[in-house]
CSV table of C-alpha atoms and ligand atoms in Angstrom, one decimal:
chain,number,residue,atom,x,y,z
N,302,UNK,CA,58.1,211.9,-59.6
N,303,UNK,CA,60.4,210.2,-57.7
N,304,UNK,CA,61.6,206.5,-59.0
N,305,UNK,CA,63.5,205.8,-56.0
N,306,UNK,CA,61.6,206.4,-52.6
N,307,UNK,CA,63.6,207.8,-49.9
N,308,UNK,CA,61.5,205.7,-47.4
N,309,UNK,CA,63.7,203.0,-47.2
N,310,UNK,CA,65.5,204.1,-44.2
N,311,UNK,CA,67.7,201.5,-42.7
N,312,UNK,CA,71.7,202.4,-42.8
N,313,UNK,CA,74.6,199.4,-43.1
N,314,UNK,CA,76.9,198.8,-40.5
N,315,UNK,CA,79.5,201.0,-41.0
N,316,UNK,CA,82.6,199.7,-42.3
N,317,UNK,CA,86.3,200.6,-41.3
N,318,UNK,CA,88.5,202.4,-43.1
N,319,UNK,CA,90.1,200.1,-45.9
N,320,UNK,CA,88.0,197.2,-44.9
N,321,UNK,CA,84.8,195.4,-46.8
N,322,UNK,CA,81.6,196.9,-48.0
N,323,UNK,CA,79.2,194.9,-46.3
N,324,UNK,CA,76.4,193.2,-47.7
N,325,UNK,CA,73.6,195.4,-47.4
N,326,UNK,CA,69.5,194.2,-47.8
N,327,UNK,CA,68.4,197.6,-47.9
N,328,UNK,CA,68.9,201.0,-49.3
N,329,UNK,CA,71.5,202.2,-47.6
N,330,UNK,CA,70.8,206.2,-47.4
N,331,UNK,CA,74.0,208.4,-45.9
N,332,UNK,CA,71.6,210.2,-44.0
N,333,UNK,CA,73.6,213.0,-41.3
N,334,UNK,CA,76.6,211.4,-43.0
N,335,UNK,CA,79.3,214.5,-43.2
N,336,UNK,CA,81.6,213.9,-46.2
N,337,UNK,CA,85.3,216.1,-45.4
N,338,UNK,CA,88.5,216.6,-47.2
N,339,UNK,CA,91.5,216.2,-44.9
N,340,UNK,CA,94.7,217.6,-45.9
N,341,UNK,CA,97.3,214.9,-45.8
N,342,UNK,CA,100.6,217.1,-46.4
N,343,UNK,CA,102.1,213.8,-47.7
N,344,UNK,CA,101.4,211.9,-45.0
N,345,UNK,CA,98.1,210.1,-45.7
N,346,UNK,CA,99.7,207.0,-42.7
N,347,UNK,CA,99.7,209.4,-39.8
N,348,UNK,CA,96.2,210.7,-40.8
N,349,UNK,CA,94.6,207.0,-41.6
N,350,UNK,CA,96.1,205.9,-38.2
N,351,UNK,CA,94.6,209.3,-36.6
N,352,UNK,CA,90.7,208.2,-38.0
N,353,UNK,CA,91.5,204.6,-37.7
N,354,UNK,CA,88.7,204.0,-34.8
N,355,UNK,CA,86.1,206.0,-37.2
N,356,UNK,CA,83.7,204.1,-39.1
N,357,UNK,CA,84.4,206.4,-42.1
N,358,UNK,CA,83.8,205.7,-46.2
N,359,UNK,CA,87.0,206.7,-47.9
N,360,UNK,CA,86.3,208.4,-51.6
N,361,UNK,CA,89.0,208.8,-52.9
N,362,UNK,CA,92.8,206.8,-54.1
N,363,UNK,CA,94.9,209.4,-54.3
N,364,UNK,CA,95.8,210.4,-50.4
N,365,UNK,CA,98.6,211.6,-51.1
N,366,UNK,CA,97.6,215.5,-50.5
N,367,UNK,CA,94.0,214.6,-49.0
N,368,UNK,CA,91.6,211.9,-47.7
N,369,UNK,CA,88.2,212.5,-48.6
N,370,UNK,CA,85.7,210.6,-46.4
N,371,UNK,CA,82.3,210.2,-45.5
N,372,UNK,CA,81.8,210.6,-41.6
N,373,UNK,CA,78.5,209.0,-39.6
N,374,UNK,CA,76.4,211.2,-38.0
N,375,UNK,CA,76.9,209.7,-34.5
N,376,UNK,CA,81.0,210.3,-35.0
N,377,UNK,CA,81.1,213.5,-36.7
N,378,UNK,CA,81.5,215.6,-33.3
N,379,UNK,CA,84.4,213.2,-32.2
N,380,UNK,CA,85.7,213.2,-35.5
N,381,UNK,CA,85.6,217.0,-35.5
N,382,UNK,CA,87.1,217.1,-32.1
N,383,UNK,CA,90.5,216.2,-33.9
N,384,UNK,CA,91.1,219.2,-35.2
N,385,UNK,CA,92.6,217.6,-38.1
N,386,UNK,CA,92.9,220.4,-41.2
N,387,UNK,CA,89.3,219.7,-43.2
N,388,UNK,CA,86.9,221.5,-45.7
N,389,UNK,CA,83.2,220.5,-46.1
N,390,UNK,CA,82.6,218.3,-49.3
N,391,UNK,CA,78.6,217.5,-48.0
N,392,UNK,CA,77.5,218.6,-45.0
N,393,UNK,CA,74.6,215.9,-45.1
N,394,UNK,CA,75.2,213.1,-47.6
N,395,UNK,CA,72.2,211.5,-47.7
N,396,UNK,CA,70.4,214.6,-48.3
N,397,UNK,CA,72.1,215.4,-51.7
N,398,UNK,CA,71.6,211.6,-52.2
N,399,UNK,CA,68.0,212.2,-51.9
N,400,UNK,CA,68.7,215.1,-54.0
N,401,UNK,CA,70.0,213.4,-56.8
N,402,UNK,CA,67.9,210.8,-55.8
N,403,UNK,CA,64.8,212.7,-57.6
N,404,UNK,CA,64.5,211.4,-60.5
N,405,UNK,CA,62.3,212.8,-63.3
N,406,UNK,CA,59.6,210.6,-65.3
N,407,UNK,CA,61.5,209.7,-68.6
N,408,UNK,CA,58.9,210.1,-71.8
N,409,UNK,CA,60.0,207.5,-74.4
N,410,UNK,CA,59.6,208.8,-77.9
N,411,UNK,CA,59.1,205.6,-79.1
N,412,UNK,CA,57.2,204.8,-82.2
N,413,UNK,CA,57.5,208.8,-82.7
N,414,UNK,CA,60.7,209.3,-84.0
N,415,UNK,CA,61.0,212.3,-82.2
N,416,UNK,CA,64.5,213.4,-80.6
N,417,UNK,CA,64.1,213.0,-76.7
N,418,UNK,CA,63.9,216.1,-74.6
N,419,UNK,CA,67.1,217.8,-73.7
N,420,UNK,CA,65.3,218.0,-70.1
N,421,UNK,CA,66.8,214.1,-70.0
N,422,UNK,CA,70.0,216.3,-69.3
N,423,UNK,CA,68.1,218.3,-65.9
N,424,UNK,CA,67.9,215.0,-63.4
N,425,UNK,CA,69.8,211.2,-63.2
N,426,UNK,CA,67.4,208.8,-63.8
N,427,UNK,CA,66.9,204.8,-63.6
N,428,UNK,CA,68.9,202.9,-65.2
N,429,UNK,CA,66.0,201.3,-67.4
N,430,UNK,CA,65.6,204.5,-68.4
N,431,UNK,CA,68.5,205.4,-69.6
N,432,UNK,CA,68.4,202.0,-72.1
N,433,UNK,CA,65.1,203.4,-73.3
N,434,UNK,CA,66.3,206.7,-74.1
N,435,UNK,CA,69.3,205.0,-76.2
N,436,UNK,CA,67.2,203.3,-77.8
N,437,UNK,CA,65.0,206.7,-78.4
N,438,UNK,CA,67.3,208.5,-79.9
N,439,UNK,CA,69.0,205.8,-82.3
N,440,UNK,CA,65.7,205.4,-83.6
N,441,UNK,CA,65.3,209.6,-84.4
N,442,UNK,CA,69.0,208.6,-86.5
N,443,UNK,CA,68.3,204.7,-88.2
N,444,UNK,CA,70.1,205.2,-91.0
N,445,UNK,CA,73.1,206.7,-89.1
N,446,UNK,CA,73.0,204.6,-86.1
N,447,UNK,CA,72.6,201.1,-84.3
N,448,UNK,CA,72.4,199.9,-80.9
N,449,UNK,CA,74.9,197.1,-80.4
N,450,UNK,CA,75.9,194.5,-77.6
N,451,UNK,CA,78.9,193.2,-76.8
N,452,UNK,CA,78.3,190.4,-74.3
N,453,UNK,CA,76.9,190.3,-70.9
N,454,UNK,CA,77.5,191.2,-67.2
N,455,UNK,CA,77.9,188.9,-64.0
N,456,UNK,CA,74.2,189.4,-63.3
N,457,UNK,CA,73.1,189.0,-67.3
N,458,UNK,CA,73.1,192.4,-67.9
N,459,UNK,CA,73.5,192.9,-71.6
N,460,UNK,CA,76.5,195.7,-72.0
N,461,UNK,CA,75.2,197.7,-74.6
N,462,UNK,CA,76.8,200.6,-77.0
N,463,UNK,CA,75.6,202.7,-79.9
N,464,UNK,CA,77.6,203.1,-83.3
N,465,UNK,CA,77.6,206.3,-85.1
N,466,UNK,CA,78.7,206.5,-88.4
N,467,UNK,CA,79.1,209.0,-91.1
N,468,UNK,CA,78.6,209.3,-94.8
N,469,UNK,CA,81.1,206.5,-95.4
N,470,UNK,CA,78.7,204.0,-94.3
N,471,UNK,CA,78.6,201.9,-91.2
N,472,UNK,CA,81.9,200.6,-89.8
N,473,UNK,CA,84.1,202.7,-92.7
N,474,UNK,CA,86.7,204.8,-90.5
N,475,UNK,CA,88.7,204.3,-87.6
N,476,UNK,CA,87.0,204.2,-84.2
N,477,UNK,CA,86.5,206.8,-82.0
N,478,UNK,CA,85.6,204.6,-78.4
N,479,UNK,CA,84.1,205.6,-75.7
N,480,UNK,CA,83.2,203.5,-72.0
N,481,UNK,CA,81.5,205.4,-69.4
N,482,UNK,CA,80.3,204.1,-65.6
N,483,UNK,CA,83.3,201.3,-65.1
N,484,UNK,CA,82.9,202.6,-61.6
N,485,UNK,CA,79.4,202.4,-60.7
N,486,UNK,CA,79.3,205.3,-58.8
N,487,UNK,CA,80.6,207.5,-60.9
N,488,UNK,CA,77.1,208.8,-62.0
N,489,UNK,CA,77.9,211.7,-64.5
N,490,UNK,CA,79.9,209.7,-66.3
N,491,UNK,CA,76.8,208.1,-68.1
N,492,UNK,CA,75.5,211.6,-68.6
N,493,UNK,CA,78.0,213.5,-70.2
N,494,UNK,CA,78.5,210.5,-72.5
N,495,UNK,CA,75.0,210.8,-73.7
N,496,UNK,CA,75.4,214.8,-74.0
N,497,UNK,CA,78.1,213.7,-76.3
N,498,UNK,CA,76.2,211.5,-78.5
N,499,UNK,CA,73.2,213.5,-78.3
N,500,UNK,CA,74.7,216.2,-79.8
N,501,UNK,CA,76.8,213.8,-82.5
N,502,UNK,CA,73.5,212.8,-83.6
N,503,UNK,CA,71.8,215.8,-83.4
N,504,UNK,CA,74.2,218.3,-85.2
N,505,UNK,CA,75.2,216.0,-88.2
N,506,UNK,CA,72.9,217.7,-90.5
N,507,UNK,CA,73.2,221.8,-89.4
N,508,UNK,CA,76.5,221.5,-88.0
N,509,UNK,CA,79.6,221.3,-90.7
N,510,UNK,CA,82.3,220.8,-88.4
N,511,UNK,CA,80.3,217.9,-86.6
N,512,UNK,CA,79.5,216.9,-90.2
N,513,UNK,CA,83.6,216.7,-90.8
N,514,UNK,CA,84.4,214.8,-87.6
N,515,UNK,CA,81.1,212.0,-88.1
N,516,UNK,CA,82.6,211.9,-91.6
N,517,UNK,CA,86.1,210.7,-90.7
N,518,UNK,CA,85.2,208.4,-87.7
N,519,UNK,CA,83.2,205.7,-86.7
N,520,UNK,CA,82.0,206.3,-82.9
N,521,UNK,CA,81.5,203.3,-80.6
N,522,UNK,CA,79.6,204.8,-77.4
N,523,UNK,CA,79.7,202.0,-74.3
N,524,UNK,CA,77.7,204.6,-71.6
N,525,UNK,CA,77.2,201.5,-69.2
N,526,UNK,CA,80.1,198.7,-69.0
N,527,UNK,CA,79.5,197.7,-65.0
N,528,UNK,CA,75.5,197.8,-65.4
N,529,UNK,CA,75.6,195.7,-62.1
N,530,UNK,CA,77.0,197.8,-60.2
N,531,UNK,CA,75.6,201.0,-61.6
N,532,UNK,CA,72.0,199.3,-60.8
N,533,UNK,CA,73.0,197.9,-57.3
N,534,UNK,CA,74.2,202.3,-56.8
N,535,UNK,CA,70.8,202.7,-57.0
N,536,UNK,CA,69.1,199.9,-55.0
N,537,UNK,CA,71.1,199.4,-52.1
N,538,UNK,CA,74.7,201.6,-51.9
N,539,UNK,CA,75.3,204.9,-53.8
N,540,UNK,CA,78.8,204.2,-52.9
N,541,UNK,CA,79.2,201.1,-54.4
N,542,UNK,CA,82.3,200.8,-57.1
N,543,UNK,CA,83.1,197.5,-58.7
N,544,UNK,CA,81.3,195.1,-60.5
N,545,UNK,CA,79.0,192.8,-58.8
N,546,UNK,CA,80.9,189.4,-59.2
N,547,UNK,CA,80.8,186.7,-56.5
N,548,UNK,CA,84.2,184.5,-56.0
N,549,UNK,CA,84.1,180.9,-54.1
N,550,UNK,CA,85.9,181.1,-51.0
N,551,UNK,CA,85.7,185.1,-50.4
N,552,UNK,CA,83.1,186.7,-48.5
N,553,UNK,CA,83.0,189.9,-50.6
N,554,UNK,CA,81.5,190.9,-53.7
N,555,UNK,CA,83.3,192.9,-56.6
N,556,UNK,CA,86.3,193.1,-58.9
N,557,UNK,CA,87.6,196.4,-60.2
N,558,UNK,CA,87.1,196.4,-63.7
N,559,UNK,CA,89.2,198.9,-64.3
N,560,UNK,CA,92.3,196.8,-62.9
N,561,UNK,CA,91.4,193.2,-64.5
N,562,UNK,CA,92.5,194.3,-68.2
N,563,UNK,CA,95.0,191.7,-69.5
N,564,UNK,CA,97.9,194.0,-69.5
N,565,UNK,CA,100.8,194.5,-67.2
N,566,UNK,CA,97.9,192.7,-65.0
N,567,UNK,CA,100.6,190.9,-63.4
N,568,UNK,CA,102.6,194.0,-62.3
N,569,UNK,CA,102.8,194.9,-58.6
N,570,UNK,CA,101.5,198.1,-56.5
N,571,UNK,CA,98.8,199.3,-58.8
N,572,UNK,CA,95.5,197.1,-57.4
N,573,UNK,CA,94.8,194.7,-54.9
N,574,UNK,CA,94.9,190.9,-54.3
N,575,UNK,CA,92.2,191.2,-51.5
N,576,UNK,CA,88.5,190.7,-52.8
N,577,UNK,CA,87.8,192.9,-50.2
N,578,UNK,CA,89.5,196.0,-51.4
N,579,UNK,CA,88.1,198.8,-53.8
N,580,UNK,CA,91.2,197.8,-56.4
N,581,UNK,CA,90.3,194.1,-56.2
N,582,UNK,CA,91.7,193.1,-59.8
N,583,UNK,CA,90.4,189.7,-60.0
N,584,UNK,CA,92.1,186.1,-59.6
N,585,UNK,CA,93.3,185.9,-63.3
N,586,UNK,CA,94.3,188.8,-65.8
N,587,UNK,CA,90.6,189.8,-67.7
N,588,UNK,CA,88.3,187.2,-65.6
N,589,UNK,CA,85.5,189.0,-65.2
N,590,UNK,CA,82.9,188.6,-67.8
N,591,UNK,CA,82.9,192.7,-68.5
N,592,UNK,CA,86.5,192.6,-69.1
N,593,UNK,CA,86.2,189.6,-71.4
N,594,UNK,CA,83.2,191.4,-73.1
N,595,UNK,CA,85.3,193.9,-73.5
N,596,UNK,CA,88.7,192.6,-74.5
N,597,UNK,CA,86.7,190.9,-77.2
N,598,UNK,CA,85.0,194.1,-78.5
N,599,UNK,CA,88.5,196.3,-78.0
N,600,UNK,CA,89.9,193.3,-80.7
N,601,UNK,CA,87.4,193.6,-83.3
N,602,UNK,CA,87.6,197.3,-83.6
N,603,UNK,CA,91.8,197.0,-83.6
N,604,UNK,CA,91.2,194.1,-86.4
N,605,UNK,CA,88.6,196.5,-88.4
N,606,UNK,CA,89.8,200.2,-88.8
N,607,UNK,CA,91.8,200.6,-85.8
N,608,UNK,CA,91.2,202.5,-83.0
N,609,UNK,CA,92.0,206.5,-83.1
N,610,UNK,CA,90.4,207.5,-79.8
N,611,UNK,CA,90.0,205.6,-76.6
N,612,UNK,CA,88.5,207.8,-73.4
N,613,UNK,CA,87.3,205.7,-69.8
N,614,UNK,CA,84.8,208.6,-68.4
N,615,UNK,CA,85.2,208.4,-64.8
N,616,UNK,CA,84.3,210.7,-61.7
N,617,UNK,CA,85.9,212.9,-59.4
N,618,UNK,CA,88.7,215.2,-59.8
N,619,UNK,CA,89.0,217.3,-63.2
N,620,UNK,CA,91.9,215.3,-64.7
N,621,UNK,CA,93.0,214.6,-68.1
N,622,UNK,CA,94.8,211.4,-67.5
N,623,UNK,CA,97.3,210.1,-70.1
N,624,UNK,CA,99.5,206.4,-70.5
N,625,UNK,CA,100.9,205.3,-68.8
N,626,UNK,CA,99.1,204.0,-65.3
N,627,UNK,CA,101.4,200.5,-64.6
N,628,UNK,CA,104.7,202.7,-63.9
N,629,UNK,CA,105.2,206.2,-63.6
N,630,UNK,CA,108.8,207.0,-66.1
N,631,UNK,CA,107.0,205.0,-68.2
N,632,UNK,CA,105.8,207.5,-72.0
N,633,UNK,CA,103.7,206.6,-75.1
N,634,UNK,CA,105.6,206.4,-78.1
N,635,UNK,CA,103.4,209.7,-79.2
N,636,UNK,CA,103.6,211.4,-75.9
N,637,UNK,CA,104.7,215.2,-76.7
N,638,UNK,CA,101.4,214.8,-79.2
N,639,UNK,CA,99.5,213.7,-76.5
N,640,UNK,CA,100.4,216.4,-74.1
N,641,UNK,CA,99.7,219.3,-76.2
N,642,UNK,CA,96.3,217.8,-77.4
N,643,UNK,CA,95.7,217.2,-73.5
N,644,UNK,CA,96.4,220.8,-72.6
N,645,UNK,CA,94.6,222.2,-76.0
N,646,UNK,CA,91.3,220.0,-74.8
N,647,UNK,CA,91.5,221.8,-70.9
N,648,UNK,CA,91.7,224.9,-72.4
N,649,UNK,CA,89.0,224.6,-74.5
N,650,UNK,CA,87.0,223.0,-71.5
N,651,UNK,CA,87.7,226.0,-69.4
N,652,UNK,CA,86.2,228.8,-72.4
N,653,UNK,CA,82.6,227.1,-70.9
N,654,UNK,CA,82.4,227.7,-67.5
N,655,UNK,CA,85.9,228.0,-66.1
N,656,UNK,CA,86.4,224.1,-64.9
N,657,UNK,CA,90.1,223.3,-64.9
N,658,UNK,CA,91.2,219.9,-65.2
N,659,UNK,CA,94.6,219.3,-64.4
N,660,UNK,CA,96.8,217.2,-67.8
N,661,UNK,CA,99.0,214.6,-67.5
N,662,UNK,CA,100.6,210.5,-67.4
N,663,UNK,CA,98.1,209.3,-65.0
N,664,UNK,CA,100.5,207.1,-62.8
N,665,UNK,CA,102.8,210.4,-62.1
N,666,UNK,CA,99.7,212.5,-62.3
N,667,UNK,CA,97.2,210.5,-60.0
N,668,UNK,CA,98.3,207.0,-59.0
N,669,UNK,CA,99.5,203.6,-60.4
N,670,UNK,CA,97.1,201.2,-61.9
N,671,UNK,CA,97.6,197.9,-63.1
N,672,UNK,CA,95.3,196.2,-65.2
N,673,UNK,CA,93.7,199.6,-66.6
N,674,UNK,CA,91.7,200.1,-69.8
N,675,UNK,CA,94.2,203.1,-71.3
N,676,UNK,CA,97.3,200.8,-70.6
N,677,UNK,CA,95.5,198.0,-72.3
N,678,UNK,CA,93.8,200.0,-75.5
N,679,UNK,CA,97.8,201.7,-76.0
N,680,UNK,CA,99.9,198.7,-76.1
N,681,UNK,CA,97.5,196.1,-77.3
N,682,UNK,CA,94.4,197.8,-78.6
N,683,UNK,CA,96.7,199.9,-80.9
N,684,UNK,CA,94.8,203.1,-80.2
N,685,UNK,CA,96.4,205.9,-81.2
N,686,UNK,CA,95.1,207.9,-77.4
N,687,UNK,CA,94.0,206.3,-74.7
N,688,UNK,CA,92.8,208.8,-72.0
N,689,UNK,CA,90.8,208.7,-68.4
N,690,UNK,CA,88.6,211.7,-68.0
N,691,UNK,CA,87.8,212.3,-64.3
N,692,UNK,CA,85.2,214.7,-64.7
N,693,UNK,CA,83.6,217.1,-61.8
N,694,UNK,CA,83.4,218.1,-59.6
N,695,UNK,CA,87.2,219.0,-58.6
N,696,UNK,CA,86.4,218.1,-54.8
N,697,UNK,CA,87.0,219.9,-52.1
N,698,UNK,CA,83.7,222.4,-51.3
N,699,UNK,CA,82.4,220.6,-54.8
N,700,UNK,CA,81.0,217.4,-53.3
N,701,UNK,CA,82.4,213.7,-54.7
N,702,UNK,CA,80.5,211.4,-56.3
N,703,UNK,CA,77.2,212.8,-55.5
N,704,UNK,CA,77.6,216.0,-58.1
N,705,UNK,CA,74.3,218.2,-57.9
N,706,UNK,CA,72.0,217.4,-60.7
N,707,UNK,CA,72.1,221.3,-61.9
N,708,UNK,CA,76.1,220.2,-63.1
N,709,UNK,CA,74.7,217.8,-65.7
N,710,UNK,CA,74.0,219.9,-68.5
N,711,UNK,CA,77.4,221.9,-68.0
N,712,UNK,CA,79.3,219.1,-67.1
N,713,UNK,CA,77.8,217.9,-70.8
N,714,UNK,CA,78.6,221.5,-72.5
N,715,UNK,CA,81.9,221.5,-71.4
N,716,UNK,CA,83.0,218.4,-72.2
N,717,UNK,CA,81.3,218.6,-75.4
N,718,UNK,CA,82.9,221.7,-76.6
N,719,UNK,CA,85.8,219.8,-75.5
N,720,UNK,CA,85.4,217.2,-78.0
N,721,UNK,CA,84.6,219.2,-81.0
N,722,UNK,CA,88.1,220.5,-80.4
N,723,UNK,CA,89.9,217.2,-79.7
N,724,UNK,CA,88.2,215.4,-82.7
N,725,UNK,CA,89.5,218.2,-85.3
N,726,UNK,CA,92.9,217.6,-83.8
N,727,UNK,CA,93.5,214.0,-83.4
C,1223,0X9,O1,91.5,204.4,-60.1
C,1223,0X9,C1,90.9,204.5,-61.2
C,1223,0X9,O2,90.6,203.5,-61.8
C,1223,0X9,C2,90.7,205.8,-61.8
C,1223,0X9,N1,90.3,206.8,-60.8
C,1223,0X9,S1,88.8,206.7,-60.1
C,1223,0X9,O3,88.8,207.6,-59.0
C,1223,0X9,N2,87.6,207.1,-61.1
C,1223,0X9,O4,88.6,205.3,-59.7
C,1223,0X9,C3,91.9,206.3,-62.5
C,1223,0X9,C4,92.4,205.4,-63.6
C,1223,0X9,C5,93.6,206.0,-64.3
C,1223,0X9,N3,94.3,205.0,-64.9
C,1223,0X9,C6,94.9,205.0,-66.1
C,1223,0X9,N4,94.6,206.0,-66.9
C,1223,0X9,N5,95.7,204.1,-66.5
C,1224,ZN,ZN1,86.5,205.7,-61.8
């Protein structure tokens, strides 16, 4: 059954490269909308000047080797016309929207104590659902497990985490801390971090080596920490990114959350001053009331058993992403550890399905950030790692942000069999 009908059919008026989102009433549905990757060779200028006069969504940050964008249908023949050097990430957009768009009918267990289905893992679903089926499975696991929150969002959204402990008892070990969805668009970052605890949960009892790692840590899951924005993806723009905060005096909506951490916050070139912009980072280092949520959260752990792990589960790209993001010569105390556990988790990613994510400092790697959550979880949090997964698809023919529902469960596998190796290792 579908949760979301397709029949609200009225598109926004497009936007210019760079410039605001605009404020959209209705679901806004991509449809004809042809999404290409344009080589940049370095020269992302000449090419943004070349589209300029195109109403195109950009994707992606990094232009330095390509531009990914989403091209309306009425400008897709002019666009093509160009010539420019392109590959196909969606010929239609709004037709693998309505794809992943097709959400099925979530069961709760409750009262049941049943585990939920692992057909949660086949489709997306609503974001109501996926509180429900947190609260599902904690309840197959109440003596292992709680559902906890840590403050709310703009719009009142309680931000919501589960913790997982071992036979130590609750709150005993170091953490192990994961946040997934910062970016609201980032879809499967939700649902590989509920693969993860699913199977934490699930494999305690039959599994040794999951009994070993659930032993020695404490797990703080945060699958949702811009609930705003992730619900707002699925009212009115699949596209949308930040959080949903309003500012007196600026005509656009949204900070990045992931540049508003109180950490080199102040430092130049890595986010953007313009409340218009994707990077917005905010008016004051941690103002928005996710980052403060947060920041407080991030200091209780640090003050109780530390923090051992830290990953940000984002979308798209197959990276591995490692401090630092303010400045690029700039190296975690720990890094030559960090690199070989980086490189040991993409192998044992690949042994799945053959997904390679590329490993390394994420300003050198990808691009500088300021005001990101690894930057702030390594020097002040005190985590020992402090990573950004970008997880599939890699781009190119792979589609964006809209990744098929058919990747979920072996976007999950991967990543899972990923962890078991990273958590024996840290
Ligand atoms: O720009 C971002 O916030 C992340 N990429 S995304 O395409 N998902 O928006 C990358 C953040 C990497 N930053 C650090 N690890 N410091
Ligand atoms: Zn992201």
């Amino acid at each position: 059954m579908k949760l979301f009908t397709t029949a609200l059919l009225f598109a926004a008026a497009p936007m210019a490269l760079g410039s605001a989102v605009p404020q959209l009433e209705r679901k806004m549905t991509y449809d004809g909308y042809k999404v290409f990757r344009i080589s940049t060779h370095h020269n992302p200028a000449a090419i943004k000047s070349k589209i300029a006069k195109f109403a195109a969504i950009p994707f992606n940050l990094d232009n330095n080797e390509h531009l990914d964008v989403a091209i309306p249908p009425e400008e897709v023949a002019a666009f093509e016309k160009l010539g420019l050097e392109t590959s196909v990430m969606h010929q239609d957009l709004g037709k693998d929207v309505a794809e992943e768009g097709n959400f099925a009918t979530y069961e709760s267990t409750v009262g049941t104590q049943a585990v939920p289905s692992l057909t949660w893992f086949n489709s997306y679903h609503a974001y109501a659902d996926h509180r429900t089926f947190f609260n599902d499975l904690q309840a197959s696991f109440p003596s292992n497990s709680e559902i906890f929150e840590i403050g709310n969002s703009f719009q009142g959204r309680p931000i919501f985490g589960i913790h997982i402990w071992g036979s130590g008892g609750k709150g005993s070990k170091p953490a192990i801390y994961f946040h997934g969805t910062v970016h609201a668009r980032e879809w499967i970052s939700a649902k590989v971090v509920e693969y993860i605890t699913y199977q934490l949960l699930t494999q305690y009892s039959t599994d040794t080596a999951i009994k070993a790692i659930r032993d020695k840590y404490d797990f703080y899951i945060l699958p949702f920490v811009n609930p705003d924005g992730f619900v707002y993806t699925q009212t009115n723009e699949r596209l949308w990114r930040k959080n949903r905060q309003t500012r007196s005096g600026a005509s656009c909506v949204g900070t990045d959350i992931n540049r508003n951490w109180p950490y080199k916050w102040e430092v130049t070139g890595g986010a953007s001053t313009s409340p218009c912009s994707e990077t917005y980072k905010g008016q004051a280092a941690g103002d928005t009331p996710e980052n403060k949520a947060l920041v407080a959260f991030t200091q209780k752990l640090k003050a109780s058993k530390g923090i051992k792990l830290y990953i940000d589960w984002h979308s798209y790209g197959q990276y591995i992403l490692l401090p630092y993001g303010y400045n690029c010569a700039a190296r975690a105390s720990n890094h030559a550890t960090q690199s070989s556990l980086a490189s040991g988790l993409a192998t044992r990613i690949r042994q799945s399905y053959g997904t390679s994510f590329t490993t390394g400092p994420s300003c050198s790697t990808l691009y500088q950030t300021t005001g990101s959550a690894p930057d702030y979880l390594t020097d002040v949090g005190g985590a020992t790692f402090a990573w950004t997964i970008e997880l599939r698809p890699a781009g190119s023919s792979g589609g964006g942000f809209v990744l098929p529902p058919a990747q979920i469960l072996p976007s999950g596998i991967e990543q899972w069999e990923g962890m078991k190796y990273l958590l024996a290792n840290v």
